[in-house]
Amino acid sequence: MYKILEREDLVPGIHLFKMAAPAVAAKAQAGQFVVVRIDERGERIPLTIADWDKDEGTVTIVFMEVGATTARLALLEKGDAIADFVGPLGVPAEIDNYGTVVCVAGGVGAAPVAPVARALKDAGNKIITILGARSQDLLFWEDVLKGVSDRLIVTTDDGSYGRKGVVTGPLKELLESGDKIDRVVAIGPVVMMKFCSLTTAPFGVKTIVSLNPIMVDGTGMCGCCRVSVDGETKFACVDGPDFDGHKVDWELLAARQRIYIDEEKCAYEEWRKSHAA
Amino acid sequence: MAKLNLNRVEMPRQDPRKRGKNFNEVALGYSPEQAQEEAGRCIQCKKRNCVAGCPVEVDIPDFIQAIRDGDMPEAVRILKSKNALPGICGRVCPQESQCEETCTLAKKEAPIAIGRLERFVADWERGNVPQAASSPPARPRPSGKKVAVVGSGPAGLTAAADLARLGHGVTIFEALHVAGGVLMYGIPEFRLPKEIVQAEVEFVASLGARIELDSVVGKLATLDEILANGYDAVFLGTGAGLPMFLNINGENLNGIYSANEFLTRVNLMKAYKFPEYDTPVKVGKKVAVVGGGNVAMDSARCALRLGADDVYIIYRRSEVELPARREEVENAQEEGIQFKLLTNPKQFLGNEQNWVVGAECYEMELGEPDDSGRRRPVVKKGSEFVIDVDEVIVALGTRPNPLIASTTVGLETTKYGTVVADEETGKTVKDKVWAGGDIVTGSTTVISAMGAGKRAAASIDEYLRG
């Protein structure tokens, strides 16, 4: 069992757990993920590592309530434990001194972007971070990202905070400004990563996206998470989760995310009924 | 000489019409009377051909004699002294090509039903000896040596059991959340109840093996780090867990599974109990399973039980070449699985929502024998036709997961990703590292993996005793 040492409700529907997982903490690197299972009946879901502390033996995850499993997870309190916490999985993010890197975080993507931005900054890059959320009340980790960025631009869809609009607006401006941008890292919802990649493509700036398709084991065993990159089938769990955004087949990814839409609804309903009772 | 009894006692099975709708075990096992009757047919040959046919060298005539004498505890003792997993082997070993093939009575086409008797003994123990009373055998004097076993499938469990019995300190590292490997995620409940697997895993643990779950070696500690952390030897038994695909058009459409994914969802994650269990699985009405091995049969029979109306096995050769056990093919046929033989997919067709709606196939014919000695399937030109399907399960076989080989210095692998190891001892070219089972041979059978685990354990023991 893996104990929840700290719990923080970042914004409505998005929660942070600091987990006791010394073995995972000892090996974690930016860009990797863990597979979590709550209990005997639970499904295995992948969550990107948001932070870790080798000395403390802790790993931090941030998740959004989107279905039955994440809703059940959100009910757990500090001191509770979950059955399984497997990792660190996936290939770590490529870290090098590229020059200037724009990190784009959309919604819950703010959490996984943070360690990547930090590692890139430590490697000597100038970091410009664009943090986007639907509205101010869904915005979190502005301070964390500010701490690992040379410049931070915040956008909200409704203009309730920062610039009004979506993240691709400032991204396009940065690319058009004539300043040299050497690399873009985009982490967030599929549609946001897709449009970031479409925005950077005409400028020829390498754009890394972190894909989070449906997984089961997370170790290359099942092929559930297969994605098409440059016409080749890859397993996001072992070949990724990071891929070149210009080469990802976004239509396929979006379609595969919808495989279990009916079952997800059914499970959420079942959970709501039993939870209400 | 007494007259030979050539009437093999049949084992009762669930009615095919009923069992196609439930996940309960198909074969029901012998009653004590049936077991004694079958045991009574054994002629106790001087030359023990059956033992020679068993990869783990169970003293078959001795445990059969004990059944005949009605001394079940003695039968258990004899069996488990060589085989830590008898309930599993009695169910999934291909006895017809091993001990039963070499049985003297096989010449009369009535070999002793050794597998059924093995299963009977294991089940008798589980039913009659309460856990407290079935105290593990006395622990030997500790050798002071530590062995890491990577993977808790049949090879790893067998190696761990033997090494623990020899007094070595054994730790098993398992990547998944339960021990058992393919016995848990691959083979379905109706062929191998998970309760039986877990009981036998517990037996291995009772011998002194420690089991670390959720431990992905190569991602957590690497093999080299394990060796540096005080382990004197390592046995690699991580199997062949990487699914192969056809690499044809449309294979990433929604509704197309690898057999590994489909079976993992159904067996390991218990998707057949969704939504009581959280993991879902899609249930098609017309399901095509591509492949002809045991995994293909398992997938087809699971799809049927989940509620499919039509389940097809699509196999490119003919019935005689089907690699699955004869018994499993017959079970599948009885349950109504439809065999589309000499058929091979060309591509999969999808609808606008990216869901699979058809498998376009070629008709095949058999040509000259290929490297495997089987006649090569050849495409009949212009024979394309479409089978309407809404789910496809690709069961073409598996290869070893590259994770460990790619994170370990000095391990030799083949172009198929298998680890090179001595056939007799399992020793790899890397110091202190042995390997056995599917990681060495590619996907084969539970018992051959167990045999490899057993031989490697003996070799590791010899090395540790120097």
XYZ file of C-alpha atoms in Angstrom:
743
model
C 0.000 0.000 0.000
C 1.109 3.550 -0.711
C 0.166 6.238 1.791
C -1.099 9.718 0.985
C 1.126 12.013 3.070
C -0.388 15.291 1.929
C -3.474 16.288 0.040
C -4.196 19.670 -1.454
C -7.253 20.765 -3.433
C -5.641 23.016 -6.004
C -8.824 24.213 -7.691
C -12.309 22.704 -7.870
C -11.912 19.226 -9.394
C -8.102 19.179 -9.435
C -6.241 17.647 -6.518
C -2.675 17.070 -5.425
C -1.470 13.998 -3.506
C 1.999 13.679 -2.094
C 2.602 9.926 -1.883
C 5.074 7.904 0.149
C 6.925 6.005 -2.578
C 10.661 6.044 -1.844
C 11.664 3.536 -4.528
C 9.841 5.495 -7.242
C 11.181 8.821 -5.923
C 14.736 7.500 -6.084
C 14.454 6.897 -9.818
C 11.955 9.498 -11.054
C 12.924 11.866 -13.856
C 11.072 14.713 -15.522
C 8.483 13.533 -18.013
C 7.877 10.100 -16.503
C 4.596 8.784 -15.180
C 3.178 6.337 -12.663
C 0.318 3.851 -12.927
C -2.093 4.073 -10.030
C -4.693 1.568 -8.819
C -6.883 2.487 -5.855
C -7.931 -0.939 -4.636
C -8.776 -4.498 -5.633
C -11.648 -3.410 -7.891
C -9.836 -0.420 -9.335
C -8.578 0.140 -12.858
C -4.973 1.066 -13.625
C -4.627 4.682 -14.726
C -1.503 6.573 -15.779
C -0.701 9.908 -14.107
C 2.290 12.070 -14.947
C 4.690 12.748 -12.106
C 4.378 16.393 -10.996
C 7.190 16.446 -8.461
C 9.328 14.156 -6.328
C 11.777 14.321 -3.457
C 14.424 11.607 -3.263
C 15.437 12.500 0.321
C 11.883 12.532 1.591
C 10.958 9.468 -0.486
C 7.866 11.144 -1.897
C 6.251 11.498 -5.308
C 3.606 14.121 -6.078
C 0.737 13.549 -8.494
C -1.916 15.990 -9.646
C -5.148 14.721 -11.144
C -8.419 16.037 -12.444
C -11.770 14.404 -11.668
C -12.998 13.192 -15.031
C -14.591 9.829 -14.298
C -15.323 7.166 -11.715
C -11.724 6.343 -10.847
C -10.528 9.928 -10.414
C -13.729 10.761 -8.490
C -13.049 7.836 -6.140
C -9.436 8.937 -5.824
C -10.575 12.455 -4.915
C -12.463 11.074 -1.909
C -9.273 9.864 -0.257
C -7.767 11.908 2.523
C -4.335 12.422 3.980
C -3.378 9.214 5.792
C -5.364 6.957 3.444
C -3.490 4.551 1.189
C -3.903 3.203 -2.325
C -3.117 -0.333 -3.455
C -0.651 0.328 -6.237
C 1.696 3.079 -7.367
C 3.933 1.757 -10.134
C 6.751 3.661 -11.748
C 8.627 5.596 -12.790
C 7.401 4.557 -16.249
C 8.054 5.873 -19.723
C 11.086 7.498 -21.271
C 12.210 10.637 -19.392
C 11.875 13.983 -21.169
C 14.829 14.892 -23.390
C 16.783 17.506 -21.491
C 19.593 19.502 -23.116
C 20.656 23.096 -23.521
C 18.640 24.076 -26.592
C 18.659 27.837 -26.013
C 15.188 29.280 -25.572
C 12.367 26.853 -24.811
C 8.681 27.772 -24.678
C 6.778 25.515 -22.276
C 3.027 25.520 -22.828
C 0.772 24.210 -20.074
C -2.954 23.737 -20.573
C -5.305 23.127 -17.624
C -4.148 20.226 -15.478
C -1.025 20.150 -17.697
C 0.451 22.837 -15.426
C 1.563 20.064 -13.077
C 3.534 17.824 -15.475
C 5.080 20.839 -17.225
C 6.692 22.049 -14.003
C 9.417 19.380 -13.600
C 10.231 19.505 -17.328
C 10.584 23.308 -17.247
C 12.718 23.033 -14.118
C 15.035 20.426 -15.666
C 15.339 22.481 -18.861
C 16.108 25.607 -16.850
C 18.736 23.733 -14.828
C 20.276 22.634 -18.138
C 20.802 26.297 -19.033
C 17.802 27.110 -21.214
C 15.867 30.345 -21.147
C 12.320 29.295 -20.268
C 9.208 31.141 -21.412
C 6.111 29.485 -19.988
C 2.575 29.974 -21.248
C 0.010 28.811 -18.709
C -3.580 28.586 -19.854
C -6.843 27.744 -18.106
C -10.533 28.148 -18.880
C -10.923 30.781 -16.154
C -9.154 32.180 -13.110
C -10.785 29.756 -10.672
C -9.239 26.813 -12.574
C -5.737 28.245 -12.626
C -3.099 26.721 -10.341
C 0.682 26.581 -9.885
C 1.223 30.056 -11.322
C 3.806 30.564 -8.543
C 5.516 27.223 -9.181
C 5.829 27.885 -12.905
C 6.975 31.450 -12.287
C 9.766 29.995 -10.160
C 11.102 27.835 -12.991
C 10.566 30.305 -15.847
C 12.349 33.440 -17.028
C 9.035 34.730 -18.229
C 5.474 33.598 -17.564
C 2.434 34.415 -19.681
C -0.986 33.496 -18.311
C -4.099 33.156 -20.433
C -7.712 32.422 -19.550
C -10.358 31.559 -22.127
C -12.832 33.992 -20.568
C -10.360 36.750 -19.748
C -11.033 36.529 -16.011
C -7.269 36.621 -15.392
C -4.201 37.342 -17.524
C -4.651 37.546 -21.261
C -8.010 36.614 -22.711
C -7.881 33.704 -25.132
C -6.131 30.388 -25.552
C -2.435 29.502 -25.285
C -1.809 29.406 -29.036
C -2.278 33.203 -29.209
C 0.853 34.175 -27.249
C 2.676 31.120 -28.684
C 2.151 32.434 -32.229
C 3.226 35.927 -31.205
C 6.439 34.624 -29.679
C 7.227 32.724 -32.861
C 6.448 35.752 -35.007
C 8.382 38.172 -32.785
C 11.643 37.255 -34.441
C 13.224 36.120 -31.169
C 14.856 32.772 -31.623
C 12.720 29.978 -30.192
C 14.606 26.685 -30.221
C 12.045 24.295 -28.866
C 8.467 24.091 -27.655
C 7.136 21.696 -25.045
C 3.347 21.428 -24.843
C 1.474 19.429 -22.201
C -2.274 19.492 -21.693
C -5.484 18.280 -23.319
C -5.139 16.526 -26.696
C -6.776 19.345 -28.598
C -4.485 21.952 -27.017
C -1.338 19.939 -27.834
C -2.615 19.431 -31.371
C -3.171 23.163 -31.934
C 0.184 24.059 -30.379
C 1.817 21.665 -32.855
C -0.143 23.145 -35.761
C 0.907 26.637 -34.621
C 4.629 25.850 -34.485
C 4.779 23.699 -37.644
C 5.041 26.597 -40.147
C 7.943 27.986 -38.101
C 9.773 24.670 -38.086
C 10.300 24.760 -34.332
C 10.588 21.292 -32.820
C 7.568 20.703 -30.590
C 7.462 17.973 -27.968
C 4.112 16.791 -26.655
C 3.417 14.417 -23.769
C 0.690 11.948 -24.734
C -1.559 10.367 -22.169
C -3.680 7.771 -23.993
C -5.646 5.059 -22.225
C -3.296 2.456 -20.742
C -3.629 -0.776 -18.816
C -0.270 -2.110 -17.646
C 1.921 0.835 -18.674
C 4.929 -1.413 -19.364
C 4.528 -2.302 -23.040
C 2.480 -5.422 -22.518
C -0.909 -4.632 -24.020
C -0.671 -2.061 -26.793
C -3.792 -0.226 -25.606
C -1.886 3.066 -25.749
C -0.737 2.705 -29.327
C -0.354 5.940 -31.231
C 0.740 6.650 -34.767
C 3.838 8.823 -35.052
C 5.337 9.547 -38.467
C 3.222 6.706 -39.857
C 4.621 4.194 -37.409
C 2.732 2.571 -34.538
C 4.312 3.368 -31.163
C 3.338 2.447 -27.618
C 3.058 5.675 -25.600
C 3.910 3.815 -22.373
C 7.353 2.590 -23.419
C 8.244 4.576 -26.551
C 6.844 7.796 -25.049
C 5.054 9.538 -23.477
C 6.962 12.318 -25.288
C 6.722 12.510 -29.069
C 7.337 15.013 -31.852
C 4.025 16.868 -32.058
C 4.454 17.498 -35.764
C 4.448 13.774 -36.463
C 1.588 12.635 -34.228
C -1.639 11.426 -35.869
C -3.978 13.574 -33.771
C -7.211 12.294 -35.334
C -6.336 8.735 -34.381
C -5.360 9.750 -30.852
C -8.606 11.653 -30.356
C -10.629 8.719 -31.731
C -8.887 6.211 -29.475
C -9.548 8.401 -26.434
C -13.267 7.856 -27.105
C -13.216 4.026 -27.102
C -14.730 3.630 -23.665
C -16.911 6.734 -23.600
C -20.096 4.710 -22.919
C -18.444 2.578 -20.245
C -16.922 5.659 -18.627
C -20.358 7.257 -18.399
C -21.863 4.048 -17.021
C -19.136 3.705 -14.387
C -19.475 7.348 -13.365
C -23.248 6.971 -13.008
C -22.853 3.772 -10.978
C -20.361 5.504 -8.757
C -22.565 8.555 -8.280
C -25.524 6.352 -7.356
C -23.563 4.296 -4.856
C -21.844 7.387 -3.504
C -25.163 9.161 -2.973
C -26.499 6.089 -1.166
C 0.121 -60.277 -16.522
C -3.155 -58.613 -15.685
C -5.302 -57.599 -18.584
C -4.676 -53.986 -19.648
C -7.537 -51.618 -18.918
C -7.798 -49.300 -21.910
C -10.832 -47.345 -20.742
C -9.561 -43.890 -19.863
C -11.878 -42.333 -17.306
C -13.458 -39.242 -18.819
C -13.416 -36.032 -16.793
C -16.799 -34.336 -16.378
C -17.140 -30.948 -18.042
C -19.711 -28.154 -17.970
C -22.388 -28.452 -20.662
C -21.199 -26.469 -23.716
C -24.527 -24.629 -23.994
C -24.313 -23.412 -20.421
C -20.594 -22.759 -20.158
C -20.545 -20.397 -23.140
C -22.406 -17.962 -20.908
C -20.299 -18.100 -17.732
C -16.691 -17.808 -16.632
C -16.793 -20.853 -14.328
C -14.322 -23.619 -14.935
C -15.119 -25.792 -17.947
C -13.474 -29.013 -16.767
C -14.857 -30.157 -13.437
C -12.216 -32.600 -12.247
C -12.358 -36.231 -11.122
C -14.248 -37.438 -8.084
C -12.104 -39.543 -5.694
C -13.696 -42.669 -7.159
C -12.920 -41.618 -10.718
C -9.339 -40.750 -9.727
C -8.830 -44.135 -8.088
C -10.327 -45.922 -11.058
C -7.998 -44.078 -13.457
C -4.996 -44.554 -11.158
C -5.818 -48.241 -11.093
C -5.070 -48.486 -14.805
C -1.391 -47.555 -14.325
C 0.791 -50.627 -14.869
C 3.744 -49.183 -12.884
C 6.337 -49.757 -15.613
C 9.914 -50.520 -14.562
C 11.201 -48.090 -17.159
C 9.496 -44.810 -16.308
C 8.908 -43.256 -19.698
C 6.333 -40.863 -18.298
C 8.846 -39.263 -15.914
C 11.235 -38.781 -18.812
C 8.430 -36.972 -20.643
C 7.906 -34.508 -17.796
C 9.983 -31.321 -17.965
C 10.045 -31.102 -14.155
C 10.503 -34.870 -13.618
C 7.549 -35.506 -11.332
C 7.670 -39.072 -9.910
C 4.484 -39.874 -11.767
C 4.052 -43.622 -11.069
C 4.663 -43.007 -7.344
C 1.972 -40.386 -6.897
C -0.407 -42.479 -8.992
C 0.297 -45.464 -6.739
C -0.494 -43.311 -3.697
C -3.854 -42.332 -5.244
C -4.558 -45.979 -5.922
C -3.760 -46.771 -2.273
C -6.095 -43.980 -1.193
C -3.201 -42.208 0.506
C -3.862 -38.682 -0.760
C -1.489 -36.856 1.626
C 1.329 -39.044 0.290
C 0.291 -38.273 -3.295
C 0.429 -34.557 -2.455
C 3.862 -34.927 -0.891
C 5.346 -36.770 -3.873
C 3.844 -34.374 -6.400
C 4.773 -31.153 -4.633
C 8.320 -32.252 -3.935
C 9.007 -31.810 -7.659
C 6.266 -29.445 -8.754
C 5.261 -26.402 -6.711
C 2.374 -25.620 -9.076
C 0.417 -28.879 -9.552
C -3.057 -27.295 -9.654
C -1.864 -25.102 -12.508
C 0.018 -27.835 -14.415
C -2.819 -30.305 -14.055
C -4.977 -27.808 -15.935
C -2.792 -26.191 -18.561
C 0.104 -28.529 -19.381
C -0.068 -30.169 -22.814
C 0.227 -33.647 -21.276
C -0.709 -35.223 -24.599
C 2.688 -34.207 -25.990
C 4.653 -34.840 -22.786
C 4.129 -37.423 -20.022
C 1.008 -38.911 -21.585
C 2.667 -39.195 -24.975
C 5.482 -41.272 -23.497
C 3.163 -43.364 -21.287
C 3.416 -47.044 -22.232
C -0.338 -47.229 -22.685
C -0.160 -44.440 -25.276
C 0.823 -47.186 -27.710
C -2.662 -48.576 -27.154
C -4.123 -45.096 -27.505
C -5.190 -45.073 -23.875
C -2.460 -43.302 -21.898
C -3.070 -42.786 -18.204
C -4.755 -39.380 -17.713
C -1.784 -38.086 -15.754
C -2.814 -34.443 -16.034
C -6.269 -35.122 -14.647
C -4.788 -37.113 -11.769
C -2.312 -34.332 -11.026
C -5.157 -31.848 -10.939
C -7.159 -34.172 -8.709
C -4.345 -34.384 -6.151
C -3.828 -30.600 -6.089
C -7.556 -29.968 -5.728
C -7.853 -32.638 -3.058
C -5.226 -30.853 -0.983
C -6.870 -27.469 -1.383
C -10.250 -28.904 -0.430
C -9.171 -31.158 2.393
C -6.136 -29.694 4.084
C -6.961 -26.429 5.826
C -4.304 -23.752 5.362
C -3.107 -23.990 8.981
C -2.568 -27.719 8.737
C -0.797 -27.627 5.386
C 2.204 -26.149 7.091
C 5.058 -25.644 4.668
C 7.830 -28.173 4.657
C 10.543 -27.527 7.238
C 12.835 -24.727 6.086
C 16.337 -25.841 5.245
C 19.375 -24.233 6.842
C 19.888 -20.810 5.191
C 22.741 -20.794 2.726
C 23.401 -17.115 3.331
C 23.099 -16.452 -0.407
C 20.579 -14.116 -1.994
C 18.920 -14.655 -5.361
C 16.697 -12.198 -7.208
C 14.024 -13.708 -9.431
C 12.613 -11.255 -11.957
C 9.069 -12.114 -12.982
C 6.557 -14.290 -11.127
C 5.176 -16.338 -13.983
C 5.647 -20.102 -14.270
C 9.433 -19.922 -14.801
C 10.047 -17.470 -11.959
C 7.767 -19.204 -9.460
C 9.376 -22.579 -10.167
C 12.924 -21.242 -9.898
C 11.995 -19.378 -6.703
C 10.416 -22.462 -5.132
C 13.421 -24.654 -5.856
C 15.954 -22.042 -4.720
C 14.038 -21.398 -1.489
C 13.872 -25.139 -0.806
C 17.642 -25.226 -1.171
C 18.001 -22.591 1.553
C 18.747 -19.530 -0.547
C 17.184 -16.167 0.244
C 14.845 -15.483 -2.664
C 13.144 -12.232 -3.641
C 10.752 -12.212 -6.586
C 10.272 -8.883 -8.384
C 6.927 -8.601 -10.195
C 5.920 -5.640 -12.362
C 2.157 -6.113 -12.039
C 0.014 -5.764 -8.922
C -0.377 -9.510 -8.441
C 2.010 -12.428 -8.794
C 1.494 -15.134 -11.405
C 2.362 -13.444 -14.689
C 0.615 -15.002 -17.672
C -1.242 -17.370 -15.330
C -3.086 -14.291 -14.022
C -3.316 -11.945 -16.991
C -3.386 -14.415 -19.856
C -5.117 -17.700 -19.142
C -8.841 -17.198 -18.479
C -10.699 -18.034 -15.286
C -12.715 -20.807 -16.987
C -9.513 -22.684 -17.819
C -7.453 -21.782 -14.764
C -9.282 -20.248 -11.780
C -7.281 -17.353 -10.339
C -7.921 -18.620 -6.813
C -5.867 -21.705 -7.675
C -3.019 -19.618 -9.060
C -2.964 -17.503 -5.908
C -3.033 -20.588 -3.661
C 0.038 -21.921 -5.457
C 1.760 -18.527 -5.351
C 1.156 -18.570 -1.585
C 2.710 -22.021 -1.415
C 5.864 -20.681 -3.080
C 5.871 -17.775 -0.610
C 5.455 -20.252 2.266
C 8.694 -21.895 1.177
C 10.416 -18.611 2.003
C 10.329 -16.588 -1.231
C 9.590 -12.892 -0.714
C 7.440 -11.268 -3.412
C 7.822 -7.579 -4.301
C 4.867 -6.430 -6.410
C 4.663 -3.239 -8.512
C 8.400 -3.575 -9.156
C 9.361 -2.887 -12.749
C 12.980 -3.989 -12.917
C 14.830 -1.711 -15.312
C 12.694 1.261 -14.287
C 13.133 0.925 -10.532
C 16.423 -0.855 -9.837
C 18.221 -2.116 -12.940
C 19.593 -5.638 -13.068
C 23.103 -4.293 -12.463
C 21.902 -2.351 -9.419
C 20.239 -5.471 -8.024
C 23.534 -7.336 -8.351
C 25.389 -4.422 -6.762
C 22.883 -4.417 -3.890
C 24.001 -7.722 -2.486
C 22.279 -10.321 -4.633
C 24.563 -13.215 -5.525
C 22.630 -14.307 -8.606
C 19.657 -13.298 -10.726
C 17.125 -15.426 -12.585
C 15.320 -13.631 -15.392
C 11.889 -15.047 -16.063
C 10.046 -12.082 -17.482
C 8.398 -14.040 -20.244
C 7.287 -12.728 -23.597
C 4.932 -9.887 -22.887
C 5.185 -7.725 -25.979
C 2.274 -8.303 -28.358
C 2.880 -8.699 -32.083
C 0.572 -7.038 -34.572
C -0.092 -7.793 -38.244
C 1.170 -4.373 -39.402
C -1.597 -3.980 -41.937
C -3.925 -1.089 -42.732
C -6.574 -0.253 -40.181
C -4.989 -2.074 -37.280
C -5.244 0.926 -34.941
C -8.995 1.300 -35.457
C -11.135 1.364 -32.338
C -12.321 -2.119 -31.456
C -9.047 -3.833 -32.411
C -7.239 -5.342 -29.464
C -4.055 -7.269 -29.000
C -4.921 -10.561 -27.300
C -2.709 -9.395 -24.437
C -4.830 -6.300 -23.883
C -8.139 -8.104 -24.279
C -7.162 -10.956 -21.955
C -5.508 -8.617 -19.425
C -8.660 -6.559 -19.208
C -10.843 -9.652 -18.863
C -8.674 -11.847 -16.616
C -6.342 -9.658 -14.589
C -8.616 -6.635 -14.293
C -11.853 -8.703 -14.200
C -13.598 -6.621 -16.849
C -16.160 -9.425 -17.162
C -17.503 -8.087 -13.875
C -17.684 -4.439 -15.055
C -18.986 -2.157 -13.540
C -18.486 -3.965 -10.215
C -14.831 -3.878 -11.232
C -13.732 -0.570 -12.746
C -11.936 -1.772 -15.885
C -14.150 -1.972 -18.967
C -13.786 -4.122 -22.068
C -15.647 -3.711 -25.345
C -18.017 -6.528 -26.181
C -18.559 -6.969 -29.871
C -21.444 -8.785 -31.506
C -19.260 -10.159 -34.288
C -15.737 -10.794 -33.103
C -12.822 -12.008 -35.210
C -9.788 -13.492 -33.491
C -6.702 -13.632 -35.706
C -4.401 -16.575 -34.923
C -4.670 -20.273 -34.128
C -2.827 -20.845 -30.870
C -4.069 -21.369 -27.319
C -4.182 -17.611 -26.775
C -6.453 -17.249 -29.801
C -8.770 -19.965 -28.410
C -8.788 -18.269 -24.993
C -9.610 -14.904 -26.566
C -12.411 -16.346 -28.702
C -13.982 -18.199 -25.786
C -13.788 -15.072 -23.575
C -15.487 -12.993 -26.278
C -18.254 -15.599 -26.488
C -18.775 -15.534 -22.728
C -18.913 -11.743 -22.736
C -21.920 -11.981 -25.033
C -20.731 -11.982 -28.663
C -23.187 -13.541 -31.130
C -20.575 -14.726 -33.627
C -16.940 -15.411 -32.865
C -14.558 -16.350 -35.665
C -11.067 -17.771 -35.539
C -9.210 -16.482 -38.596
C -6.199 -18.709 -39.281
C -4.031 -18.757 -42.358
C -3.277 -22.488 -42.405
C -5.608 -25.472 -42.118
C -7.022 -27.302 -39.131
C -4.165 -29.776 -38.722
C -1.635 -26.953 -38.403
C -3.547 -25.142 -35.629
C -0.925 -24.658 -32.905
C -3.501 -24.751 -30.092
C -3.963 -27.876 -27.982
C -6.432 -30.260 -29.597
C -8.544 -30.208 -26.450
C -8.857 -26.412 -26.566
C -9.820 -26.453 -30.249
C -12.514 -29.021 -29.471
C -13.760 -26.984 -26.517
C -13.975 -23.920 -28.739
C -15.789 -25.826 -31.497
C -18.259 -27.304 -29.016
C -19.045 -23.846 -27.712
C -19.796 -22.588 -31.200
C -16.649 -20.717 -32.180
C -16.573 -20.555 -36.008
C -13.299 -21.446 -37.698
C -12.378 -19.502 -40.825
C -9.364 -21.548 -41.872
C -6.989 -20.835 -44.772
C -7.960 -17.208 -44.321
C -5.707 -14.236 -43.644
C -6.548 -10.553 -43.108
C -5.453 -8.091 -45.789
C -6.714 -4.981 -43.996
C -9.325 -3.777 -41.548
C -12.107 -1.447 -42.610
C -13.443 1.331 -40.385
C -16.421 3.650 -40.224
C -16.433 7.425 -39.824
C -16.056 7.164 -36.053
C -12.873 5.144 -36.544
C -14.546 1.896 -35.392
C -13.725 -1.369 -37.116
C -16.586 -2.693 -39.273
C -14.897 -5.322 -41.409
C -11.930 -7.588 -41.904
C -10.970 -7.859 -45.562
C -9.346 -11.260 -45.950
C -7.591 -13.375 -48.540
C -8.281 -17.030 -49.074
C -5.070 -18.993 -48.665
C -3.747 -22.311 -49.948
C -0.891 -24.410 -48.663
C 2.313 -24.497 -50.674
C 5.714 -26.053 -50.028
C 6.907 -26.651 -46.433
C 8.696 -23.654 -44.890
C 11.458 -23.468 -42.244
C 9.042 -24.591 -39.535
C 8.315 -27.753 -41.529
C 4.703 -26.708 -41.994
C 3.327 -26.045 -45.446
C 3.613 -22.374 -46.273
C 0.314 -20.523 -46.672
C 0.077 -18.744 -50.021
C -2.411 -16.037 -51.010
C -5.007 -17.021 -53.640
C -4.930 -14.118 -56.077
C -8.168 -12.158 -56.350
C -9.790 -14.054 -53.496
C -10.437 -11.020 -51.250
C -13.683 -11.017 -49.292
C -14.972 -9.093 -46.294
C -16.103 -10.520 -42.967
C -18.376 -8.097 -41.091
C -17.007 -7.591 -37.583
C -17.247 -4.997 -34.843
C -14.306 -6.265 -32.808
C -10.981 -7.864 -33.696
C -8.504 -9.549 -31.373
C -5.006 -10.053 -32.742
C -3.449 -13.206 -31.238
C -0.293 -13.658 -33.280
C 2.086 -14.364 -30.446
C 4.359 -12.277 -28.278
C 7.994 -11.337 -27.939
C 10.035 -10.521 -24.838
C 9.670 -7.011 -23.475
C 12.925 -5.189 -24.300
C 12.928 -3.280 -20.995
C 15.437 -5.402 -19.110
C 17.762 -6.217 -21.980
C 17.896 -2.538 -22.935
C 18.790 -1.407 -19.393
C 21.347 -4.117 -18.647
C 25.003 -4.082 -19.616
C 26.334 -7.229 -21.253
C 23.215 -9.293 -21.855
C 23.113 -10.923 -25.290
C 19.854 -10.907 -27.235
C 18.715 -12.317 -30.586
C 17.000 -10.427 -33.398
C 13.694 -11.633 -31.945
C 14.491 -9.914 -28.662
C 14.990 -13.166 -26.781
C 17.838 -13.454 -24.288
C 20.599 -15.881 -25.216
C 21.032 -18.549 -22.524
C 22.438 -22.067 -22.299
C 19.662 -24.547 -23.047
C 20.616 -26.903 -20.239
C 21.490 -24.471 -17.447
C 19.863 -21.173 -18.406
C 23.166 -19.379 -17.859
C 23.452 -16.176 -19.886
C 26.717 -14.650 -21.075
C 26.449 -12.125 -18.242
C 28.119 -13.001 -14.957
C 25.682 -14.126 -12.208
C 22.657 -13.945 -14.509
C 20.469 -16.864 -15.598
C 17.321 -16.747 -17.733
C 14.570 -19.175 -18.657
C 11.084 -19.509 -20.054
C 9.583 -17.383 -22.803
C 12.237 -14.670 -22.435
C 14.686 -17.240 -23.878
C 12.489 -19.343 -26.162
C 9.767 -16.919 -27.247
C 6.204 -17.850 -26.378
C 5.816 -21.561 -25.579
C 4.045 -23.402 -22.758
C 3.711 -23.040 -18.996
C 5.435 -26.340 -18.303
C 8.402 -25.723 -20.583
C 8.949 -22.422 -18.757
C 8.719 -24.307 -15.467
C 11.266 -26.841 -16.699
C 13.643 -24.005 -17.594
C 13.114 -22.440 -14.158
C 13.911 -25.755 -12.529
C 17.104 -26.351 -14.512
C 18.293 -22.793 -13.901
C 17.636 -23.132 -10.156
C 19.823 -26.259 -10.083
C 22.581 -24.464 -11.970
C 22.345 -21.380 -9.723
C 22.524 -23.613 -6.653
C 25.609 -25.349 -7.982
C 27.232 -21.958 -8.661
C 26.330 -20.560 -5.240
C 27.741 -23.598 -3.475
C 30.877 -23.100 -5.556
